[in-house]
Amino acid sequence: MLHYQPQISLKDGHVVGFESLVRWRHPELGGLAPDQFIALAEDSGLILPLGEWVLRTACRQVTQWYSEGKNPGRVAVNISACQLGDYSLLDVVRTVLRETGCRPEWLELELTESSIMTRTQQAVSVMSKLRELGVQLAIDDFGTGYSSLAYLRQLPIAKLKIDSSFIRDVSENEDDAAIVRAVIALGKTLNLQVIAEGVETCEQEDLLRAEGCDVVQGYYYSRALPAAEAGEFLRQEQHHSTKAVTSEPESLS
């Protein structure tokens, strides 16, 4: 099943997207998080059909939200190294977009540094064609891999996502704070949006806002939610935003 975690703009507090996160409802072990089964899916070869199912389900859901008059922004889907290395990825994305009615600009694909750097030329080629479709691309877990800045400059990406391991102690650990500042500065230099994941406290949010981070997600705002609850979260957020605008006092000038 898929859960969806809201992504919040630090500029105005509005929802600008959702990250889709896969869960496995095991008949004996209960709910399992991705780190408990994705490696097994990759080793067994099941990651390709699983990845396509995740992509299709997320695209169908974001399309439904738009059809209901909601504005969820983009839905982000994680792409594994195996999927990036499979030459059919581009065809799968095209097919899913067509069959679900999802517009390319509603979809964001997240790729890790390591998945890109292990097959750089092929990754750049596939990513370039995905961008030509209108799909936005992001580097996930940025700072944990070994990406070359020379290659980073060539990648057709729109967003850097700071890994949660740097956010956890960012308000107490100066080394983590320095890394976060550097990633945000790098993103701005390259005209990339920067998103921080794993935000859990007001202090973390304050530091990220002060440093110019664009978007945040984490338990401070919401856990990852089942589709129905995510839709209700979005509805309430947009209702409050509309109410705030319509209740503003008239100008006295």
JSON list of C-alpha atoms in Angstrom, two decimals:
[
{"chain": "A", "resi": 1, "resn": "MET", "atom": "CA", "xyz": [0.00, 0.00, 0.00]},
{"chain": "A", "resi": 2, "resn": "LEU", "atom": "CA", "xyz": [1.07, 3.61, -0.44]},
{"chain": "A", "resi": 3, "resn": "HIS", "atom": "CA", "xyz": [1.17, 6.32, 2.17]},
{"chain": "A", "resi": 4, "resn": "TYR", "atom": "CA", "xyz": [1.68, 9.99, 1.36]},
{"chain": "A", "resi": 5, "resn": "GLN", "atom": "CA", "xyz": [3.71, 12.51, 3.39]},
{"chain": "A", "resi": 6, "resn": "PRO", "atom": "CA", "xyz": [2.93, 16.20, 2.83]},
{"chain": "A", "resi": 7, "resn": "GLN", "atom": "CA", "xyz": [5.69, 18.53, 1.65]},
{"chain": "A", "resi": 8, "resn": "ILE", "atom": "CA", "xyz": [5.31, 22.08, 2.97]},
{"chain": "A", "resi": 9, "resn": "SER", "atom": "CA", "xyz": [6.60, 25.36, 1.57]},
{"chain": "A", "resi": 10, "resn": "LEU", "atom": "CA", "xyz": [8.56, 27.33, 4.16]},
{"chain": "A", "resi": 11, "resn": "LYS", "atom": "CA", "xyz": [7.58, 30.51, 2.35]},
{"chain": "A", "resi": 12, "resn": "ASP", "atom": "CA", "xyz": [3.85, 30.34, 2.96]},
{"chain": "A", "resi": 13, "resn": "GLY", "atom": "CA", "xyz": [3.15, 27.08, 4.82]},
{"chain": "A", "resi": 14, "resn": "HIS", "atom": "CA", "xyz": [1.11, 25.58, 1.98]},
{"chain": "A", "resi": 15, "resn": "VAL", "atom": "CA", "xyz": [1.26, 21.99, 0.76]},
{"chain": "A", "resi": 16, "resn": "VAL", "atom": "CA", "xyz": [3.30, 21.86, -2.45]},
{"chain": "A", "resi": 17, "resn": "GLY", "atom": "CA", "xyz": [3.50, 18.10, -2.88]},
{"chain": "A", "resi": 18, "resn": "PHE", "atom": "CA", "xyz": [3.39, 14.63, -1.36]},
{"chain": "A", "resi": 19, "resn": "GLU", "atom": "CA", "xyz": [6.04, 11.95, -1.23]},
{"chain": "A", "resi": 20, "resn": "SER", "atom": "CA", "xyz": [4.61, 8.49, -1.84]},
{"chain": "A", "resi": 21, "resn": "LEU", "atom": "CA", "xyz": [6.02, 5.86, 0.52]},
{"chain": "A", "resi": 22, "resn": "VAL", "atom": "CA", "xyz": [5.36, 2.17, 0.02]},
{"chain": "A", "resi": 23, "resn": "ARG", "atom": "CA", "xyz": [4.33, -0.08, 2.91]},
{"chain": "A", "resi": 24, "resn": "TRP", "atom": "CA", "xyz": [3.95, -3.85, 3.01]},
{"chain": "A", "resi": 25, "resn": "ARG", "atom": "CA", "xyz": [1.06, -5.27, 5.01]},
{"chain": "A", "resi": 26, "resn": "HIS", "atom": "CA", "xyz": [2.59, -8.62, 5.90]},
{"chain": "A", "resi": 27, "resn": "PRO", "atom": "CA", "xyz": [0.06, -11.25, 7.05]},
{"chain": "A", "resi": 28, "resn": "GLU", "atom": "CA", "xyz": [2.24, -12.27, 10.02]},
{"chain": "A", "resi": 29, "resn": "LEU", "atom": "CA", "xyz": [4.65, -9.38, 10.68]},
{"chain": "A", "resi": 30, "resn": "GLY", "atom": "CA", "xyz": [2.17, -6.55, 10.19]},
{"chain": "A", "resi": 31, "resn": "GLY", "atom": "CA", "xyz": [3.11, -3.26, 8.54]},
{"chain": "A", "resi": 32, "resn": "LEU", "atom": "CA", "xyz": [6.67, -3.16, 7.21]},
{"chain": "A", "resi": 33, "resn": "ALA", "atom": "CA", "xyz": [8.58, -0.03, 6.21]},
{"chain": "A", "resi": 34, "resn": "PRO", "atom": "CA", "xyz": [10.56, 0.14, 2.94]},
{"chain": "A", "resi": 35, "resn": "ASP", "atom": "CA", "xyz": [13.95, -0.47, 4.57]},
{"chain": "A", "resi": 36, "resn": "GLN", "atom": "CA", "xyz": [12.64, -3.85, 5.71]},
{"chain": "A", "resi": 37, "resn": "PHE", "atom": "CA", "xyz": [11.83, -5.21, 2.26]},
{"chain": "A", "resi": 38, "resn": "ILE", "atom": "CA", "xyz": [13.12, -3.05, -0.63]},
{"chain": "A", "resi": 39, "resn": "ALA", "atom": "CA", "xyz": [16.54, -4.75, -0.63]},
{"chain": "A", "resi": 40, "resn": "LEU", "atom": "CA", "xyz": [14.78, -8.13, -0.83]},
{"chain": "A", "resi": 41, "resn": "ALA", "atom": "CA", "xyz": [12.65, -6.87, -3.72]},
{"chain": "A", "resi": 42, "resn": "GLU", "atom": "CA", "xyz": [15.80, -5.73, -5.54]},
{"chain": "A", "resi": 43, "resn": "ASP", "atom": "CA", "xyz": [17.63, -9.02, -4.97]},
{"chain": "A", "resi": 44, "resn": "SER", "atom": "CA", "xyz": [14.64, -11.07, -6.15]},
{"chain": "A", "resi": 45, "resn": "GLY", "atom": "CA", "xyz": [13.92, -8.93, -9.20]},
{"chain": "A", "resi": 46, "resn": "LEU", "atom": "CA", "xyz": [10.51, -7.96, -7.88]},
{"chain": "A", "resi": 47, "resn": "ILE", "atom": "CA", "xyz": [11.51, -4.29, -7.64]},
{"chain": "A", "resi": 48, "resn": "LEU", "atom": "CA", "xyz": [10.56, -3.66, -11.28]},
{"chain": "A", "resi": 49, "resn": "PRO", "atom": "CA", "xyz": [6.89, -4.73, -11.02]},
{"chain": "A", "resi": 50, "resn": "LEU", "atom": "CA", "xyz": [6.70, -3.24, -7.51]},
{"chain": "A", "resi": 51, "resn": "GLY", "atom": "CA", "xyz": [8.14, 0.05, -8.76]},
{"chain": "A", "resi": 52, "resn": "GLU", "atom": "CA", "xyz": [5.67, 0.17, -11.63]},
{"chain": "A", "resi": 53, "resn": "TRP", "atom": "CA", "xyz": [2.79, -0.50, -9.23]},
{"chain": "A", "resi": 54, "resn": "VAL", "atom": "CA", "xyz": [3.95, 2.33, -6.95]},
{"chain": "A", "resi": 55, "resn": "LEU", "atom": "CA", "xyz": [4.27, 4.72, -9.89]},
{"chain": "A", "resi": 56, "resn": "ARG", "atom": "CA", "xyz": [0.85, 3.81, -11.28]},
{"chain": "A", "resi": 57, "resn": "THR", "atom": "CA", "xyz": [-0.87, 4.03, -7.89]},
{"chain": "A", "resi": 58, "resn": "ALA", "atom": "CA", "xyz": [0.71, 7.40, -7.06]},
{"chain": "A", "resi": 59, "resn": "CYS", "atom": "CA", "xyz": [-0.16, 8.85, -10.48]},
{"chain": "A", "resi": 60, "resn": "ARG", "atom": "CA", "xyz": [-3.72, 7.62, -10.21]},
{"chain": "A", "resi": 61, "resn": "GLN", "atom": "CA", "xyz": [-4.05, 9.16, -6.75]},
{"chain": "A", "resi": 62, "resn": "VAL", "atom": "CA", "xyz": [-2.70, 12.60, -7.66]},
{"chain": "A", "resi": 63, "resn": "THR", "atom": "CA", "xyz": [-4.97, 12.63, -10.71]},
{"chain": "A", "resi": 64, "resn": "GLN", "atom": "CA", "xyz": [-7.94, 11.84, -8.49]},
{"chain": "A", "resi": 65, "resn": "TRP", "atom": "CA", "xyz": [-7.07, 14.68, -6.12]},
{"chain": "A", "resi": 66, "resn": "TYR", "atom": "CA", "xyz": [-6.91, 17.15, -9.00]},
{"chain": "A", "resi": 67, "resn": "SER", "atom": "CA", "xyz": [-10.22, 15.87, -10.38]},
{"chain": "A", "resi": 68, "resn": "GLU", "atom": "CA", "xyz": [-11.77, 16.54, -6.95]},
{"chain": "A", "resi": 69, "resn": "GLY", "atom": "CA", "xyz": [-10.70, 20.18, -7.14]},
{"chain": "A", "resi": 70, "resn": "LYS", "atom": "CA", "xyz": [-7.79, 19.80, -4.74]},
{"chain": "A", "resi": 71, "resn": "ASN", "atom": "CA", "xyz": [-4.32, 21.14, -5.48]},
{"chain": "A", "resi": 72, "resn": "PRO", "atom": "CA", "xyz": [-1.81, 18.59, -4.17]},
{"chain": "A", "resi": 73, "resn": "GLY", "atom": "CA", "xyz": [1.14, 19.90, -6.18]},
{"chain": "A", "resi": 74, "resn": "ARG", "atom": "CA", "xyz": [3.47, 17.12, -7.31]},
{"chain": "A", "resi": 75, "resn": "VAL", "atom": "CA", "xyz": [3.53, 13.55, -6.10]},
{"chain": "A", "resi": 76, "resn": "ALA", "atom": "CA", "xyz": [7.08, 12.28, -5.59]},
{"chain": "A", "resi": 77, "resn": "VAL", "atom": "CA", "xyz": [7.92, 8.65, -6.37]},
{"chain": "A", "resi": 78, "resn": "ASN", "atom": "CA", "xyz": [11.20, 7.01, -5.40]},
{"chain": "A", "resi": 79, "resn": "ILE", "atom": "CA", "xyz": [13.06, 5.25, -8.22]},
{"chain": "A", "resi": 80, "resn": "SER", "atom": "CA", "xyz": [15.52, 2.50, -7.29]},
{"chain": "A", "resi": 81, "resn": "ALA", "atom": "CA", "xyz": [18.90, 1.89, -8.88]},
{"chain": "A", "resi": 82, "resn": "CYS", "atom": "CA", "xyz": [17.47, -1.23, -10.55]},
{"chain": "A", "resi": 83, "resn": "GLN", "atom": "CA", "xyz": [14.70, 0.78, -12.16]},
{"chain": "A", "resi": 84, "resn": "LEU", "atom": "CA", "xyz": [17.12, 3.46, -13.33]},
{"chain": "A", "resi": 85, "resn": "GLY", "atom": "CA", "xyz": [19.30, 0.76, -14.83]},
{"chain": "A", "resi": 86, "resn": "ASP", "atom": "CA", "xyz": [16.39, -0.76, -16.72]},
{"chain": "A", "resi": 87, "resn": "TYR", "atom": "CA", "xyz": [15.99, 0.70, -20.20]},
{"chain": "A", "resi": 88, "resn": "SER", "atom": "CA", "xyz": [12.20, 0.28, -20.07]},
{"chain": "A", "resi": 89, "resn": "LEU", "atom": "CA", "xyz": [11.81, 2.93, -17.33]},
{"chain": "A", "resi": 90, "resn": "LEU", "atom": "CA", "xyz": [11.05, 5.67, -19.84]},
{"chain": "A", "resi": 91, "resn": "ASP", "atom": "CA", "xyz": [8.40, 3.55, -21.57]},
{"chain": "A", "resi": 92, "resn": "VAL", "atom": "CA", "xyz": [6.86, 2.63, -18.22]},
{"chain": "A", "resi": 93, "resn": "VAL", "atom": "CA", "xyz": [6.58, 6.29, -17.21]},
{"chain": "A", "resi": 94, "resn": "ARG", "atom": "CA", "xyz": [5.03, 7.22, -20.55]},
{"chain": "A", "resi": 95, "resn": "THR", "atom": "CA", "xyz": [2.52, 4.38, -20.33]},
{"chain": "A", "resi": 96, "resn": "VAL", "atom": "CA", "xyz": [1.54, 5.12, -16.73]},
{"chain": "A", "resi": 97, "resn": "LEU", "atom": "CA", "xyz": [1.03, 8.83, -17.44]},
{"chain": "A", "resi": 98, "resn": "ARG", "atom": "CA", "xyz": [-1.16, 8.02, -20.43]},
{"chain": "A", "resi": 99, "resn": "GLU", "atom": "CA", "xyz": [-3.23, 5.34, -18.70]},
{"chain": "A", "resi": 100, "resn": "THR", "atom": "CA", "xyz": [-3.81, 7.25, -15.46]},
{"chain": "A", "resi": 101, "resn": "GLY", "atom": "CA", "xyz": [-4.38, 10.67, -17.04]},
{"chain": "A", "resi": 102, "resn": "CYS", "atom": "CA", "xyz": [-1.65, 12.11, -14.85]},
{"chain": "A", "resi": 103, "resn": "ARG", "atom": "CA", "xyz": [0.02, 15.20, -16.31]},
{"chain": "A", "resi": 104, "resn": "PRO", "atom": "CA", "xyz": [3.84, 15.05, -16.38]},
{"chain": "A", "resi": 105, "resn": "GLU", "atom": "CA", "xyz": [4.06, 18.23, -14.31]},
{"chain": "A", "resi": 106, "resn": "TRP", "atom": "CA", "xyz": [2.20, 16.50, -11.49]},
{"chain": "A", "resi": 107, "resn": "LEU", "atom": "CA", "xyz": [4.93, 13.87, -11.14]},
{"chain": "A", "resi": 108, "resn": "GLU", "atom": "CA", "xyz": [8.35, 14.04, -9.53]},
{"chain": "A", "resi": 109, "resn": "LEU", "atom": "CA", "xyz": [10.84, 11.17, -9.55]},
{"chain": "A", "resi": 110, "resn": "GLU", "atom": "CA", "xyz": [13.37, 10.91, -6.73]},
{"chain": "A", "resi": 111, "resn": "LEU", "atom": "CA", "xyz": [16.71, 9.20, -7.41]},
{"chain": "A", "resi": 112, "resn": "THR", "atom": "CA", "xyz": [19.53, 8.67, -4.93]},
{"chain": "A", "resi": 113, "resn": "GLU", "atom": "CA", "xyz": [23.06, 9.91, -5.50]},
{"chain": "A", "resi": 114, "resn": "SER", "atom": "CA", "xyz": [24.42, 6.35, -5.45]},
{"chain": "A", "resi": 115, "resn": "SER", "atom": "CA", "xyz": [21.97, 5.10, -8.10]},
{"chain": "A", "resi": 116, "resn": "ILE", "atom": "CA", "xyz": [23.03, 7.91, -10.42]},
{"chain": "A", "resi": 117, "resn": "MET", "atom": "CA", "xyz": [26.78, 7.69, -9.85]},
{"chain": "A", "resi": 118, "resn": "THR", "atom": "CA", "xyz": [26.98, 3.92, -10.41]},
{"chain": "A", "resi": 119, "resn": "ARG", "atom": "CA", "xyz": [25.72, 4.34, -13.98]},
{"chain": "A", "resi": 120, "resn": "THR", "atom": "CA", "xyz": [26.30, 8.01, -14.72]},
{"chain": "A", "resi": 121, "resn": "GLN", "atom": "CA", "xyz": [26.06, 8.15, -18.52]},
{"chain": "A", "resi": 122, "resn": "GLN", "atom": "CA", "xyz": [22.98, 5.96, -18.72]},
{"chain": "A", "resi": 123, "resn": "ALA", "atom": "CA", "xyz": [21.40, 7.85, -15.82]},
{"chain": "A", "resi": 124, "resn": "VAL", "atom": "CA", "xyz": [21.95, 11.22, -17.49]},
{"chain": "A", "resi": 125, "resn": "SER", "atom": "CA", "xyz": [20.45, 9.92, -20.74]},
{"chain": "A", "resi": 126, "resn": "VAL", "atom": "CA", "xyz": [17.34, 8.49, -19.08]},
{"chain": "A", "resi": 127, "resn": "MET", "atom": "CA", "xyz": [16.91, 11.54, -16.83]},
{"chain": "A", "resi": 128, "resn": "SER", "atom": "CA", "xyz": [17.20, 13.92, -19.76]},
{"chain": "A", "resi": 129, "resn": "LYS", "atom": "CA", "xyz": [14.43, 12.10, -21.62]},
{"chain": "A", "resi": 130, "resn": "LEU", "atom": "CA", "xyz": [12.23, 12.10, -18.51]},
{"chain": "A", "resi": 131, "resn": "ARG", "atom": "CA", "xyz": [12.71, 15.82, -18.15]},
{"chain": "A", "resi": 132, "resn": "GLU", "atom": "CA", "xyz": [11.76, 16.26, -21.81]},
{"chain": "A", "resi": 133, "resn": "LEU", "atom": "CA", "xyz": [8.46, 14.58, -20.93]},
{"chain": "A", "resi": 134, "resn": "GLY", "atom": "CA", "xyz": [7.88, 17.31, -18.35]},
{"chain": "A", "resi": 135, "resn": "VAL", "atom": "CA", "xyz": [8.55, 15.14, -15.29]},
{"chain": "A", "resi": 136, "resn": "GLN", "atom": "CA", "xyz": [10.51, 16.85, -12.50]},
{"chain": "A", "resi": 137, "resn": "LEU", "atom": "CA", "xyz": [13.57, 15.08, -11.09]},
{"chain": "A", "resi": 138, "resn": "ALA", "atom": "CA", "xyz": [15.11, 15.28, -7.62]},
{"chain": "A", "resi": 139, "resn": "ILE", "atom": "CA", "xyz": [18.19, 13.82, -5.95]},
{"chain": "A", "resi": 140, "resn": "ASP", "atom": "CA", "xyz": [17.12, 12.08, -2.75]},
{"chain": "A", "resi": 141, "resn": "ASP", "atom": "CA", "xyz": [19.29, 11.62, 0.36]},
{"chain": "A", "resi": 142, "resn": "PHE", "atom": "CA", "xyz": [21.68, 14.27, -0.89]},
{"chain": "A", "resi": 143, "resn": "GLY", "atom": "CA", "xyz": [24.93, 14.40, 1.08]},
{"chain": "A", "resi": 144, "resn": "THR", "atom": "CA", "xyz": [25.13, 10.67, 1.76]},
{"chain": "A", "resi": 145, "resn": "GLY", "atom": "CA", "xyz": [26.60, 9.64, -1.60]},
{"chain": "A", "resi": 146, "resn": "TYR", "atom": "CA", "xyz": [29.68, 10.55, -3.57]},
{"chain": "A", "resi": 147, "resn": "SER", "atom": "CA", "xyz": [28.38, 12.69, -6.38]},
{"chain": "A", "resi": 148, "resn": "SER", "atom": "CA", "xyz": [30.85, 14.78, -8.32]},
{"chain": "A", "resi": 149, "resn": "LEU", "atom": "CA", "xyz": [29.97, 18.46, -8.54]},
{"chain": "A", "resi": 150, "resn": "ALA", "atom": "CA", "xyz": [30.98, 18.36, -12.20]},
{"chain": "A", "resi": 151, "resn": "TYR", "atom": "CA", "xyz": [28.35, 15.68, -12.86]},
{"chain": "A", "resi": 152, "resn": "LEU", "atom": "CA", "xyz": [25.82, 17.35, -10.57]},
{"chain": "A", "resi": 153, "resn": "ARG", "atom": "CA", "xyz": [26.00, 20.45, -12.74]},
{"chain": "A", "resi": 154, "resn": "GLN", "atom": "CA", "xyz": [25.13, 18.35, -15.80]},
{"chain": "A", "resi": 155, "resn": "LEU", "atom": "CA", "xyz": [22.20, 16.49, -14.31]},
{"chain": "A", "resi": 156, "resn": "PRO", "atom": "CA", "xyz": [18.71, 17.56, -15.47]},
{"chain": "A", "resi": 157, "resn": "ILE", "atom": "CA", "xyz": [17.41, 17.92, -11.93]},
{"chain": "A", "resi": 158, "resn": "ALA", "atom": "CA", "xyz": [15.22, 20.54, -10.27]},
{"chain": "A", "resi": 159, "resn": "LYS", "atom": "CA", "xyz": [15.60, 19.67, -6.60]},
{"chain": "A", "resi": 160, "resn": "LEU", "atom": "CA", "xyz": [18.09, 18.54, -3.94]},
{"chain": "A", "resi": 161, "resn": "LYS", "atom": "CA", "xyz": [16.67, 16.69, -0.96]},
{"chain": "A", "resi": 162, "resn": "ILE", "atom": "CA", "xyz": [18.75, 16.89, 2.23]},
{"chain": "A", "resi": 163, "resn": "ASP", "atom": "CA", "xyz": [18.95, 13.53, 3.98]},
{"chain": "A", "resi": 164, "resn": "SER", "atom": "CA", "xyz": [17.18, 13.30, 7.33]},
{"chain": "A", "resi": 165, "resn": "SER", "atom": "CA", "xyz": [20.39, 12.16, 9.05]},
{"chain": "A", "resi": 166, "resn": "PHE", "atom": "CA", "xyz": [21.71, 15.72, 8.75]},
{"chain": "A", "resi": 167, "resn": "ILE", "atom": "CA", "xyz": [18.44, 17.26, 9.95]},
{"chain": "A", "resi": 168, "resn": "ARG", "atom": "CA", "xyz": [18.10, 15.13, 13.10]},
{"chain": "A", "resi": 169, "resn": "ASP", "atom": "CA", "xyz": [20.68, 17.07, 15.16]},
{"chain": "A", "resi": 170, "resn": "VAL", "atom": "CA", "xyz": [20.97, 20.18, 13.00]},
{"chain": "A", "resi": 171, "resn": "SER", "atom": "CA", "xyz": [19.97, 22.57, 15.79]},
{"chain": "A", "resi": 172, "resn": "GLU", "atom": "CA", "xyz": [22.59, 21.12, 18.20]},
{"chain": "A", "resi": 173, "resn": "ASN", "atom": "CA", "xyz": [25.38, 19.76, 16.01]},
{"chain": "A", "resi": 174, "resn": "GLU", "atom": "CA", "xyz": [27.42, 22.43, 14.24]},
{"chain": "A", "resi": 175, "resn": "ASP", "atom": "CA", "xyz": [28.88, 19.93, 11.75]},
{"chain": "A", "resi": 176, "resn": "ASP", "atom": "CA", "xyz": [25.39, 18.91, 10.60]},
{"chain": "A", "resi": 177, "resn": "ALA", "atom": "CA", "xyz": [24.35, 22.56, 10.49]},
{"chain": "A", "resi": 178, "resn": "ALA", "atom": "CA", "xyz": [27.37, 23.37, 8.33]},
{"chain": "A", "resi": 179, "resn": "ILE", "atom": "CA", "xyz": [26.48, 20.57, 5.90]},
{"chain": "A", "resi": 180, "resn": "VAL", "atom": "CA", "xyz": [22.87, 21.75, 5.69]},
{"chain": "A", "resi": 181, "resn": "ARG", "atom": "CA", "xyz": [23.99, 25.33, 5.04]},
{"chain": "A", "resi": 182, "resn": "ALA", "atom": "CA", "xyz": [26.38, 24.13, 2.34]},
{"chain": "A", "resi": 183, "resn": "VAL", "atom": "CA", "xyz": [23.72, 22.06, 0.55]},
{"chain": "A", "resi": 184, "resn": "ILE", "atom": "CA", "xyz": [21.24, 24.95, 0.62]},
{"chain": "A", "resi": 185, "resn": "ALA", "atom": "CA", "xyz": [23.89, 27.33, -0.71]},
{"chain": "A", "resi": 186, "resn": "LEU", "atom": "CA", "xyz": [24.84, 24.83, -3.42]},
{"chain": "A", "resi": 187, "resn": "GLY", "atom": "CA", "xyz": [21.21, 24.45, -4.44]},
{"chain": "A", "resi": 188, "resn": "LYS", "atom": "CA", "xyz": [20.75, 28.19, -4.75]},
{"chain": "A", "resi": 189, "resn": "THR", "atom": "CA", "xyz": [23.96, 28.55, -6.76]},
{"chain": "A", "resi": 190, "resn": "LEU", "atom": "CA", "xyz": [22.70, 25.91, -9.21]},
{"chain": "A", "resi": 191, "resn": "ASN", "atom": "CA", "xyz": [19.14, 27.32, -9.22]},
{"chain": "A", "resi": 192, "resn": "LEU", "atom": "CA", "xyz": [17.78, 24.17, -7.60]},
{"chain": "A", "resi": 193, "resn": "GLN", "atom": "CA", "xyz": [15.00, 23.94, -5.05]},
{"chain": "A", "resi": 194, "resn": "VAL", "atom": "CA", "xyz": [16.10, 22.46, -1.72]},
{"chain": "A", "resi": 195, "resn": "ILE", "atom": "CA", "xyz": [13.87, 20.27, 0.44]},
{"chain": "A", "resi": 196, "resn": "ALA", "atom": "CA", "xyz": [14.69, 18.93, 3.91]},
{"chain": "A", "resi": 197, "resn": "GLU", "atom": "CA", "xyz": [13.17, 15.68, 5.11]},
{"chain": "A", "resi": 198, "resn": "GLY", "atom": "CA", "xyz": [12.85, 14.39, 8.65]},
{"chain": "A", "resi": 199, "resn": "VAL", "atom": "CA", "xyz": [11.92, 17.73, 10.23]},
{"chain": "A", "resi": 200, "resn": "GLU", "atom": "CA", "xyz": [10.54, 17.06, 13.70]},
{"chain": "A", "resi": 201, "resn": "THR", "atom": "CA", "xyz": [10.97, 20.25, 15.76]},
{"chain": "A", "resi": 202, "resn": "CYS", "atom": "CA", "xyz": [10.31, 23.96, 15.64]},
{"chain": "A", "resi": 203, "resn": "GLU", "atom": "CA", "xyz": [14.03, 24.61, 16.13]},
{"chain": "A", "resi": 204, "resn": "GLN", "atom": "CA", "xyz": [14.89, 22.60, 13.02]},
{"chain": "A", "resi": 205, "resn": "GLU", "atom": "CA", "xyz": [12.27, 24.49, 11.01]},
{"chain": "A", "resi": 206, "resn": "ASP", "atom": "CA", "xyz": [13.56, 27.86, 12.23]},
{"chain": "A", "resi": 207, "resn": "LEU", "atom": "CA", "xyz": [17.13, 27.06, 11.22]},
{"chain": "A", "resi": 208, "resn": "LEU", "atom": "CA", "xyz": [16.08, 25.77, 7.80]},
{"chain": "A", "resi": 209, "resn": "ARG", "atom": "CA", "xyz": [13.96, 28.84, 7.15]},
{"chain": "A", "resi": 210, "resn": "ALA", "atom": "CA", "xyz": [16.76, 31.16, 8.24]},
{"chain": "A", "resi": 211, "resn": "GLU", "atom": "CA", "xyz": [19.19, 29.42, 5.87]},
{"chain": "A", "resi": 212, "resn": "GLY", "atom": "CA", "xyz": [16.80, 29.70, 2.92]},
{"chain": "A", "resi": 213, "resn": "CYS", "atom": "CA", "xyz": [15.54, 26.12, 2.58]},
{"chain": "A", "resi": 214, "resn": "ASP", "atom": "CA", "xyz": [12.51, 26.01, 0.28]},
{"chain": "A", "resi": 215, "resn": "VAL", "atom": "CA", "xyz": [10.42, 22.99, 1.31]},
{"chain": "A", "resi": 216, "resn": "VAL", "atom": "CA", "xyz": [10.21, 20.68, 4.34]},
{"chain": "A", "resi": 217, "resn": "GLN", "atom": "CA", "xyz": [8.57, 17.43, 5.33]},
{"chain": "A", "resi": 218, "resn": "GLY", "atom": "CA", "xyz": [8.57, 15.35, 8.49]},
{"chain": "A", "resi": 219, "resn": "TYR", "atom": "CA", "xyz": [6.64, 14.44, 11.62]},
{"chain": "A", "resi": 220, "resn": "TYR", "atom": "CA", "xyz": [6.55, 18.09, 12.73]},
{"chain": "A", "resi": 221, "resn": "TYR", "atom": "CA", "xyz": [3.93, 18.58, 10.01]},
{"chain": "A", "resi": 222, "resn": "SER", "atom": "CA", "xyz": [2.52, 15.12, 9.43]},
{"chain": "A", "resi": 223, "resn": "ARG", "atom": "CA", "xyz": [3.44, 11.47, 9.33]},
{"chain": "A", "resi": 224, "resn": "ALA", "atom": "CA", "xyz": [2.99, 9.60, 6.08]},
{"chain": "A", "resi": 225, "resn": "LEU", "atom": "CA", "xyz": [-0.75, 9.10, 5.68]},
{"chain": "A", "resi": 226, "resn": "PRO", "atom": "CA", "xyz": [-3.00, 6.62, 3.86]},
{"chain": "A", "resi": 227, "resn": "ALA", "atom": "CA", "xyz": [-4.52, 8.15, 0.73]},
{"chain": "A", "resi": 228, "resn": "ALA", "atom": "CA", "xyz": [-7.87, 9.04, 2.31]},
{"chain": "A", "resi": 229, "resn": "GLU", "atom": "CA", "xyz": [-6.22, 10.76, 5.30]},
{"chain": "A", "resi": 230, "resn": "ALA", "atom": "CA", "xyz": [-3.75, 12.56, 3.02]},
{"chain": "A", "resi": 231, "resn": "GLY", "atom": "CA", "xyz": [-6.66, 13.86, 0.96]},
{"chain": "A", "resi": 232, "resn": "GLU", "atom": "CA", "xyz": [-8.37, 15.10, 4.13]},
{"chain": "A", "resi": 233, "resn": "PHE", "atom": "CA", "xyz": [-5.13, 16.76, 5.29]},
{"chain": "A", "resi": 234, "resn": "LEU", "atom": "CA", "xyz": [-4.97, 18.54, 1.95]},
{"chain": "A", "resi": 235, "resn": "ARG", "atom": "CA", "xyz": [-8.63, 19.53, 2.06]},
{"chain": "A", "resi": 236, "resn": "GLN", "atom": "CA", "xyz": [-8.31, 21.03, 5.55]},
{"chain": "A", "resi": 237, "resn": "GLU", "atom": "CA", "xyz": [-5.09, 22.88, 4.70]},
{"chain": "A", "resi": 238, "resn": "GLN", "atom": "CA", "xyz": [-6.61, 24.43, 1.61]},
{"chain": "A", "resi": 239, "resn": "HIS", "atom": "CA", "xyz": [-9.86, 25.21, 3.43]},
{"chain": "A", "resi": 240, "resn": "HIS", "atom": "CA", "xyz": [-7.93, 27.08, 6.11]},
{"chain": "A", "resi": 241, "resn": "SER", "atom": "CA", "xyz": [-5.91, 28.92, 3.47]},
{"chain": "A", "resi": 242, "resn": "THR", "atom": "CA", "xyz": [-9.07, 30.00, 1.64]},
{"chain": "A", "resi": 243, "resn": "LYS", "atom": "CA", "xyz": [-10.73, 31.01, 4.90]},
{"chain": "A", "resi": 244, "resn": "ALA", "atom": "CA", "xyz": [-7.70, 33.09, 5.89]},
{"chain": "A", "resi": 245, "resn": "VAL", "atom": "CA", "xyz": [-7.75, 34.94, 2.57]},
{"chain": "A", "resi": 246, "resn": "THR", "atom": "CA", "xyz": [-11.49, 35.62, 2.55]},
{"chain": "A", "resi": 247, "resn": "SER", "atom": "CA", "xyz": [-11.45, 36.78, 6.18]},
{"chain": "A", "resi": 248, "resn": "GLU", "atom": "CA", "xyz": [-8.76, 39.42, 5.66]},
{"chain": "A", "resi": 249, "resn": "PRO", "atom": "CA", "xyz": [-10.05, 42.91, 6.57]},
{"chain": "A", "resi": 250, "resn": "GLU", "atom": "CA", "xyz": [-10.64, 45.38, 3.79]},
{"chain": "A", "resi": 251, "resn": "SER", "atom": "CA", "xyz": [-7.98, 48.01, 3.20]},
{"chain": "A", "resi": 252, "resn": "LEU", "atom": "CA", "xyz": [-8.55, 51.29, 4.98]},
{"chain": "A", "resi": 253, "resn": "SER", "atom": "CA", "xyz": [-6.83, 53.30, 2.25]}
]
